[in-house]
C-alpha positions as a Python dict, from the first residue, in 0.01 Angstrom:
ca = {
    (1, 'M'): (0, 0, 0),
    (2, 'S'): (240, -272, -151),
    (3, 'E'): (503, -168, -417),
    (4, 'L'): (324, -364, -693),
    (5, 'T'): (-1, -198, -653),
    (6, 'D'): (191, 108, -615),
    (7, 'G'): (351, 96, -941),
    (8, 'L'): (83, -42, -1124),
    (9, 'D'): (-147, 266, -981),
    (10, 'R'): (134, 505, -1128),
    (11, 'I'): (129, 325, -1454),
    (12, 'Y'): (-249, 356, -1467),
    (13, 'N'): (-240, 720, -1353),
    (14, 'R'): (32, 816, -1623),
    (15, 'L'): (-130, 664, -1915),
    (16, 'L'): (-476, 800, -1807),
    (17, 'T'): (-371, 1143, -1812),
    (18, 'N'): (-172, 1118, -2165),
    (19, 'T'): (-323, 816, -2301),
    (20, 'P'): (-652, 721, -2161),
    (21, 'H'): (-735, 488, -2441),
    (22, 'R'): (-487, 252, -2329),
    (23, 'V'): (-666, 186, -1982),
    (24, 'S'): (-1006, 261, -2087),
    (25, 'S'): (-1113, -103, -2121),
    (26, 'M'): (-974, -200, -1804),
    (27, 'K'): (-1177, -427, -1589),
    (28, 'P'): (-1251, -397, -1197),
    (29, 'G'): (-1071, -595, -981),
    (30, 'L'): (-1158, -933, -859),
    (31, 'S'): (-1177, -1090, -534),
    (32, 'Q'): (-936, -1334, -368),
    (33, 'S'): (-1260, -1600, -387),
    (34, 'E'): (-1331, -1554, -742),
    (35, 'I'): (-963, -1594, -845),
    (36, 'D'): (-947, -1890, -647),
    (37, 'E'): (-1247, -2038, -811),
    (38, 'M'): (-1147, -1931, -1178),
    (39, 'A'): (-773, -2097, -1095),
    (40, 'Q'): (-877, -2414, -981),
    (41, 'C'): (-853, -2563, -1301),
    (42, 'L'): (-443, -2466, -1290),
    (43, 'P'): (-166, -2720, -1225),
    (44, 'S'): (-74, -2513, -906),
    (45, 'I'): (-199, -2197, -728),
    (46, 'L'): (-95, -1818, -891),
    (47, 'P'): (183, -1641, -665),
    (48, 'S'): (20, -1414, -433),
    (49, 'E'): (168, -1112, -658),
    (50, 'V'): (-30, -1262, -931),
    (51, 'C'): (-349, -1247, -725),
    (52, 'E'): (-282, -880, -595),
    (53, 'M'): (-286, -756, -982),
    (54, 'Y'): (-617, -927, -1046),
    (55, 'Q'): (-756, -785, -733),
    (56, 'W'): (-638, -441, -840),
    (57, 'H'): (-765, -465, -1206),
    (58, 'N'): (-897, -800, -1391),
    (59, 'G'): (-714, -682, -1719),
    (60, 'G'): (-959, -685, -2019),
    (61, 'N'): (-1061, -903, -2302),
    (62, 'D'): (-980, -561, -2544),
    (63, 'C'): (-717, -446, -2313),
    (64, 'W'): (-383, -312, -2510),
    (65, 'D'): (-88, -155, -2472),
    (66, 'F'): (-120, -98, -2076),
    (67, 'L'): (244, -197, -2015),
    (68, 'L'): (440, -297, -2360),
    (69, 'E'): (308, -158, -2695),
    (70, 'N'): (114, -464, -2904),
    (71, 'Y'): (66, -644, -2573),
    (72, 'E'): (-256, -694, -2394),
    (73, 'F'): (-317, -760, -2048),
    (74, 'P'): (-577, -989, -2052),
    (75, 'S'): (-868, -1090, -1793),
    (76, 'L'): (-797, -1337, -1574),
    (77, 'K'): (-1037, -1602, -1746),
    (78, 'L'): (-893, -1470, -2047),
    (79, 'A'): (-548, -1579, -1951),
    (80, 'I'): (-642, -1919, -1848),
    (81, 'Y'): (-795, -1955, -2191),
    (82, 'L'): (-463, -1867, -2358),
    (83, 'Y'): (-294, -2116, -2112),
    (84, 'Q'): (-485, -2378, -2217),
    (85, 'E'): (-482, -2324, -2569),
    (86, 'E'): (-102, -2289, -2597),
    (87, 'L'): (-41, -2590, -2346),
    (88, 'S'): (-256, -2796, -2569),
    (89, 'Q'): (-87, -2684, -2898),
    (90, 'L'): (239, -2778, -2722),
    (91, 'Q'): (141, -3091, -2612),
    (92, 'Q'): (96, -3164, -2993),
    (93, 'D'): (409, -3013, -3136),
    (94, 'D'): (663, -2979, -2875),
    (95, 'T'): (604, -3244, -2541),
    (96, 'E'): (956, -3102, -2409),
    (97, 'V'): (835, -2694, -2424),
    (98, 'A'): (496, -2808, -2313),
    (99, 'E'): (660, -2993, -1998),
    (100, 'F'): (794, -2649, -1860),
    (101, 'F'): (509, -2426, -2010),
    (102, 'Q'): (237, -2606, -1770),
    (103, 'F'): (407, -2426, -1515),
    (104, 'R'): (438, -2090, -1655),
    (105, 'F'): (108, -1854, -1667),
    (106, 'P'): (64, -1585, -1951),
    (107, 'L'): (20, -1244, -1761),
    (108, 'F'): (99, -1023, -2079),
    (109, 'H'): (65, -1151, -2471),
    (110, 'N'): (125, -1023, -2798),
    (111, 'P'): (-73, -1216, -3018),
    (112, 'D'): (110, -1067, -3333),
    (113, 'S'): (447, -1245, -3225),
    (114, 'A'): (342, -1515, -3036),
    (115, 'I'): (523, -1402, -2722),
    (116, 'F'): (401, -1426, -2359),
    (117, 'L'): (513, -1256, -2074),
    (118, 'T'): (458, -1579, -1801),
    (119, 'V'): (490, -1628, -1454),
    (120, 'L'): (623, -1939, -1292),
    (121, 'L'): (350, -2085, -1096),
    (122, 'Y'): (544, -2279, -854),
    (123, 'G'): (816, -2057, -774),
    (124, 'K'): (880, -2064, -418),
    (125, 'N'): (1078, -1724, -383),
    (126, 'G'): (827, -1484, -529),
    (127, 'S'): (677, -1454, -874),
    (128, 'P'): (962, -1478, -1145),
    (129, 'I'): (869, -1332, -1495),
    (130, 'Y'): (972, -1527, -1796),
    (131, 'I'): (945, -1459, -2167),
    (132, 'H'): (772, -1742, -2362),
    (133, 'D'): (897, -1680, -2718),
    (134, 'I'): (855, -2026, -2897),
    (135, 'G'): (944, -1864, -3246),
    (136, 'S'): (1279, -1792, -3103),
    (137, 'S'): (1318, -2055, -2887),
    (138, 'N'): (1338, -1806, -2595),
    (139, 'Y'): (1205, -1883, -2245),
    (140, 'E'): (1463, -1687, -2043),
    (141, 'L'): (1408, -1512, -1703),
    (142, 'L'): (1329, -1163, -1719),
    (143, 'Y'): (1270, -1060, -1405),
    (144, 'H'): (1313, -1198, -1049),
    (145, 'S'): (943, -1071, -966),
    (146, 'L'): (608, -931, -1091),
    (147, 'T'): (695, -604, -900),
    (148, 'N'): (1039, -576, -1016),
    (149, 'L'): (896, -580, -1329),
    (150, 'I'): (627, -302, -1274),
    (151, 'L'): (812, -110, -1088),
    (152, 'H'): (1031, -88, -1403),
    (153, 'A'): (772, 0, -1632),
    (154, 'A'): (657, 265, -1377),
    (155, 'E'): (985, 445, -1360),
    (156, 'W'): (976, 417, -1764),
    (157, 'Y'): (686, 590, -1814),
    (158, 'E'): (712, 868, -1557),
    (159, 'K'): (1000, 957, -1756),
    (160, 'S'): (853, 930, -2093),
    (161, 'T'): (767, 1210, -2302),
    (162, 'F'): (417, 1172, -2469),
    (163, 'V'): (371, 1368, -2810),
    (164, 'E'): (88, 1446, -3013),
    (165, 'D'): (1, 1199, -3272),
    (166, 'G'): (-286, 1343, -3442),
    (167, 'L'): (-650, 1441, -3442),
    (168, 'E'): (-982, 1282, -3358),
    (169, 'F'): (-1244, 1484, -3540),
    (170, 'N'): (-1604, 1427, -3447),
    (171, 'V'): (-1885, 1517, -3642),
    (172, 'E'): (-2274, 1600, -3512),
    (173, 'Y'): (-2462, 1515, -3853),
    (174, 'D'): (-2781, 1670, -3757),
    (175, 'D'): (-2643, 2004, -3669),
    (176, 'V'): (-2339, 1995, -3922),
    (177, 'K'): (-2103, 2054, -3642),
    (178, 'W'): (-1734, 1949, -3667),
    (179, 'S'): (-1498, 1921, -3351),
    (180, 'E'): (-1095, 1835, -3322),
    (181, 'T'): (-933, 1657, -3008),
    (182, 'K'): (-546, 1632, -3004),
    (183, 'T'): (-442, 1291, -2920),
    (184, 'Y'): (-147, 1220, -2743),
    (185, 'D'): (81, 870, -2744),
    (186, 'I'): (435, 781, -2596),
    (187, 'E'): (721, 887, -2789),
    (188, 'T'): (938, 590, -2720),
    (189, 'Y'): (780, 250, -2621),
    (190, 'L'): (889, 35, -2345),
    (191, 'E'): (959, -244, -2556),
    (192, 'T'): (1163, -116, -2835),
    (193, 'K'): (1435, -29, -2593),
    (194, 'Y'): (1390, -215, -2303),
    (195, 'M'): (1195, -531, -2329),
    (196, 'A'): (1051, -857, -2522),
    (197, 'R'): (1176, -959, -2831),
    (198, 'E'): (1380, -689, -2987),
    (199, 'H'): (1615, -656, -2658),
    (200, 'I'): (1579, -1030, -2558),
    (201, 'L'): (1699, -1142, -2929),
    (202, 'R'): (2018, -887, -2929),
    (203, 'I'): (2102, -1049, -2625),
    (204, 'A'): (2032, -1379, -2733),
    (205, 'N'): (2297, -1288, -3081),
    (206, 'T'): (2597, -1157, -2840),
    (207, 'T'): (2526, -1517, -2664),
    (208, 'R'): (2568, -1729, -2981),
    (209, 'N'): (2860, -1495, -3073),
    (210, 'G'): (3063, -1573, -2730),
    (211, 'W'): (2908, -1343, -2475),
    (212, 'K'): (2920, -1586, -2196),
    (213, 'G'): (2728, -1516, -1841),
    (214, 'S'): (2395, -1467, -1692),
    (215, 'M'): (2148, -1364, -1922),
    (216, 'Y'): (1946, -1186, -1626),
    (217, 'K'): (2253, -979, -1516),
    (218, 'H'): (2321, -898, -1880),
    (219, 'F'): (1978, -829, -1929),
    (220, 'I'): (1960, -588, -1598),
    (221, 'E'): (2304, -439, -1657),
    (222, 'T'): (2215, -328, -2002),
    (223, 'T'): (1902, -168, -1930),
    (224, 'S'): (1983, 6, -1616),
    (225, 'N'): (2157, 345, -1766),
}
């Protein structure tokens, strides 16, 4: 088993045990031939790690909070639609951004903030992960590979505490029976401390205020403790 698949399994199993609603809508994996057929419309082939992820599970059309809070893990078909929609809009509004977005494919999406975590399609050295946040003009490198992102998330969730966040009430109207089921969720979400908008914007603000150096190196150093 590869590190990527192992990391995905670790996340899935941890969430299935503690917050099953976050993985309940995930679709079965695709075959390589199905992936190739769907991806024919893209300007470049999907990196092997991305294909491996879609062979593991094909995301979903309503698959939320698998990796990050408020992010969806779209099915490949939906991801292609999101890619084409975003590229079409950028070609109308910002041709410069459109030129490099056409080679970045969205893997995870936050529709409320219009943020994508994307993979470089023509990457010669694996599958580097970039943020695409047009609202703050942030398109920086986050991880050198999809595997690194997933292993980071797996470690985070395995160390996280899940706490009770309420009760689900079930009613059987004919027999007038009530039942209560405790529900749980993660105490601190990965995004709020380690990833996406809040952390990246803090780095961007530090850079604007005079800090110089590798954005990626700074990201790794400030999230490794």
